[in-house]
PDB file of C-alpha atoms in Angstrom:
ATOM      1  CA  MET A   1     145.170 -20.668 182.929  1.00 71.00           C
ATOM      2  CA  LYS A   2     148.267 -19.184 184.526  1.00 86.00           C
ATOM      3  CA  LEU A   3     147.693 -18.545 188.228  1.00 90.00           C
ATOM      4  CA  PRO A   4     149.451 -15.826 190.243  1.00 90.00           C
ATOM      5  CA  ARG A   5     152.147 -16.938 192.685  1.00 93.00           C
ATOM      6  CA  ILE A   6     151.780 -15.665 196.247  1.00 92.00           C
ATOM      7  CA  PRO A   7     154.437 -16.098 198.953  1.00 94.00           C
ATOM      8  CA  CYS A   8     153.203 -18.566 201.592  1.00 94.00           C
ATOM      9  CA  PRO A   9     152.782 -16.820 204.971  1.00 93.00           C
ATOM     10  CA  THR A  10     154.370 -19.811 206.769  1.00 92.00           C
ATOM     11  CA  CYS A  11     157.192 -21.148 204.586  1.00 91.00           C
ATOM     12  CA  GLY A  12     157.703 -18.223 202.173  1.00 92.00           C
ATOM     13  CA  ARG A  13     157.601 -20.349 198.988  1.00 93.00           C
ATOM     14  CA  PRO A  14     155.807 -18.851 195.948  1.00 94.00           C
ATOM     15  CA  ILE A  15     152.563 -20.867 195.674  1.00 95.00           C
ATOM     16  CA  ALA A  16     149.786 -20.695 193.050  1.00 94.00           C
ATOM     17  CA  ALA A  17     146.554 -19.096 194.281  1.00 94.00           C
ATOM     18  CA  ARG A  18     143.167 -19.824 192.681  1.00 92.00           C
ATOM     19  CA  PRO A  19     140.376 -17.223 192.828  1.00 91.00           C
ATOM     20  CA  VAL A  20     137.663 -17.850 195.426  1.00 90.00           C
ATOM     21  CA  ALA A  21     134.071 -17.572 194.185  1.00 88.00           C
ATOM     22  CA  GLY A  22     132.198 -14.611 195.604  1.00 87.00           C
ATOM     23  CA  THR A  23     135.262 -12.762 196.916  1.00 85.00           C
ATOM     24  CA  LEU A  24     136.909 -10.301 194.531  1.00 83.00           C
ATOM     25  CA  GLY A  25     140.644  -9.972 195.019  1.00 86.00           C
ATOM     26  CA  ARG A  26     140.952 -13.064 197.252  1.00 91.00           C
ATOM     27  CA  GLY A  27     142.417 -16.473 196.412  1.00 92.00           C
ATOM     28  CA  ARG A  28     143.106 -19.836 198.026  1.00 94.00           C
ATOM     29  CA  LEU A  29     146.692 -21.137 198.145  1.00 95.00           C
ATOM     30  CA  SER A  30     147.281 -24.525 196.554  1.00 94.00           C
ATOM     31  CA  ARG A  31     148.244 -27.443 198.764  1.00 93.00           C
ATOM     32  CA  HIS A  32     152.032 -27.637 199.212  1.00 92.00           C
ATOM     33  CA  ASP A  33     154.779 -29.023 201.466  1.00 88.00           C
ATOM     34  CA  GLU A  34     157.197 -26.961 203.533  1.00 84.00           C
ATOM     35  CA  PRO A  35     160.845 -27.235 202.444  1.00 84.00           C
ATOM     36  CA  GLY A  36     162.567 -30.201 204.092  1.00 82.00           C
ATOM     37  CA  MET A  37     159.389 -31.955 205.245  1.00 82.00           C
ATOM     38  CA  ARG A  38     159.922 -35.027 203.041  1.00 79.00           C
ATOM     39  CA  SER A  39     163.330 -35.739 204.527  1.00 82.00           C
ATOM     40  CA  GLU A  40     162.044 -35.166 208.071  1.00 82.00           C
ATOM     41  CA  TYR A  41     159.038 -37.492 207.671  1.00 83.00           C
ATOM     42  CA  GLY A  42     160.645 -40.282 205.607  1.00 83.00           C
ATOM     43  CA  GLY A  43     159.296 -39.263 202.194  1.00 77.00           C
ATOM     44  CA  ALA A  44     155.672 -38.775 203.334  1.00 81.00           C
ATOM     45  CA  LEU A  45     153.788 -35.783 201.981  1.00 80.00           C
ATOM     46  CA  VAL A  46     153.015 -33.434 204.883  1.00 85.00           C
ATOM     47  CA  SER A  47     151.157 -30.272 203.915  1.00 89.00           C
ATOM     48  CA  CYS A  48     152.272 -26.847 205.086  1.00 91.00           C
ATOM     49  CA  SER A  49     150.017 -25.358 207.765  1.00 91.00           C
ATOM     50  CA  SER A  50     149.131 -22.519 205.346  1.00 91.00           C
ATOM     51  CA  SER A  51     147.960 -24.859 202.563  1.00 91.00           C
ATOM     52  CA  ARG A  52     144.465 -23.948 201.339  1.00 92.00           C
ATOM     53  CA  VAL A  53     144.431 -20.650 203.304  1.00 94.00           C
ATOM     54  CA  VAL A  54     142.649 -17.650 201.697  1.00 94.00           C
ATOM     55  CA  VAL A  55     144.983 -14.735 200.831  1.00 93.00           C
ATOM     56  CA  ASP A  56     144.808 -11.417 198.950  1.00 91.00           C
ATOM     57  CA  LEU A  57     145.619 -11.702 195.248  1.00 88.00           C
ATOM     58  CA  PRO A  58     148.011  -9.240 193.574  1.00 84.00           C
ATOM     59  CA  THR A  59     146.277  -6.119 192.266  1.00 75.00           C
ATOM     60  CA  GLY A  60     147.879  -6.132 188.812  1.00 62.00           C
ATOM     61  CA  ALA A  61     144.496  -6.245 187.085  1.00 55.00           C
ATOM     62  CA  HIS A  62     141.178  -4.530 187.567  1.00 57.00           C
ATOM     63  CA  GLN A  63     137.588  -5.477 186.913  1.00 58.00           C
ATOM     64  CA  LEU A  64     136.227  -4.216 183.607  1.00 57.00           C
ATOM     65  CA  GLU A  65     133.033  -2.180 183.576  1.00 62.00           C
ATOM     66  CA  LEU A  66     130.517  -3.165 180.922  1.00 64.00           C
ATOM     67  CA  GLY A  67     129.207  -0.384 178.707  1.00 61.00           C
ATOM     68  CA  ALA A  68     131.629   2.261 179.976  1.00 56.00           C
ATOM     69  CA  ASP A  69     133.357   2.758 176.614  1.00 62.00           C
ATOM     70  CA  GLU A  70     130.598   1.873 174.127  1.00 64.00           C
ATOM     71  CA  ALA A  71     130.448   5.336 172.481  1.00 63.00           C
ATOM     72  CA  ALA A  72     134.216   5.521 171.983  1.00 65.00           C
ATOM     73  CA  ARG A  73     134.343   1.969 170.622  1.00 65.00           C
ATOM     74  CA  ALA A  74     131.473   2.688 168.194  1.00 65.00           C
ATOM     75  CA  ALA A  75     133.307   5.781 166.877  1.00 64.00           C
ATOM     76  CA  GLU A  76     136.488   3.732 166.303  1.00 64.00           C
ATOM     77  CA  ASP A  77     134.566   1.010 164.479  1.00 62.00           C
ATOM     78  CA  ALA A  78     132.834   3.592 162.218  1.00 62.00           C
ATOM     79  CA  ALA A  79     136.208   5.064 161.200  1.00 61.00           C
ATOM     80  CA  LEU A  80     137.596   1.738 159.957  1.00 57.00           C
ATOM     81  CA  PRO A  81     137.301   1.093 156.197  1.00 60.00           C
ATOM     82  CA  LEU A  82     135.448  -2.060 155.207  1.00 57.00           C
ATOM     83  CA  PHE A  83     137.718  -2.971 152.254  1.00 61.00           C
TER      84      PHE A  83
END
């Protein structure tokens, strides 16, 4: 699954955001390091303060409604030849 990239509110890096169960349009940023933290802390992994924070996901998609287009889809299927 390809996850959307959201700019981190603290460091500005584009970070993958996974959907959060029960909250449409919201996601949790993946754990990440701020730029330059490894050199500052001798190679240790130090997470950014905005790691795992919940953010708004991009609105490029919308939720599909079930049954909204059943009549139109049935008419299209009836028009198709079988052979």
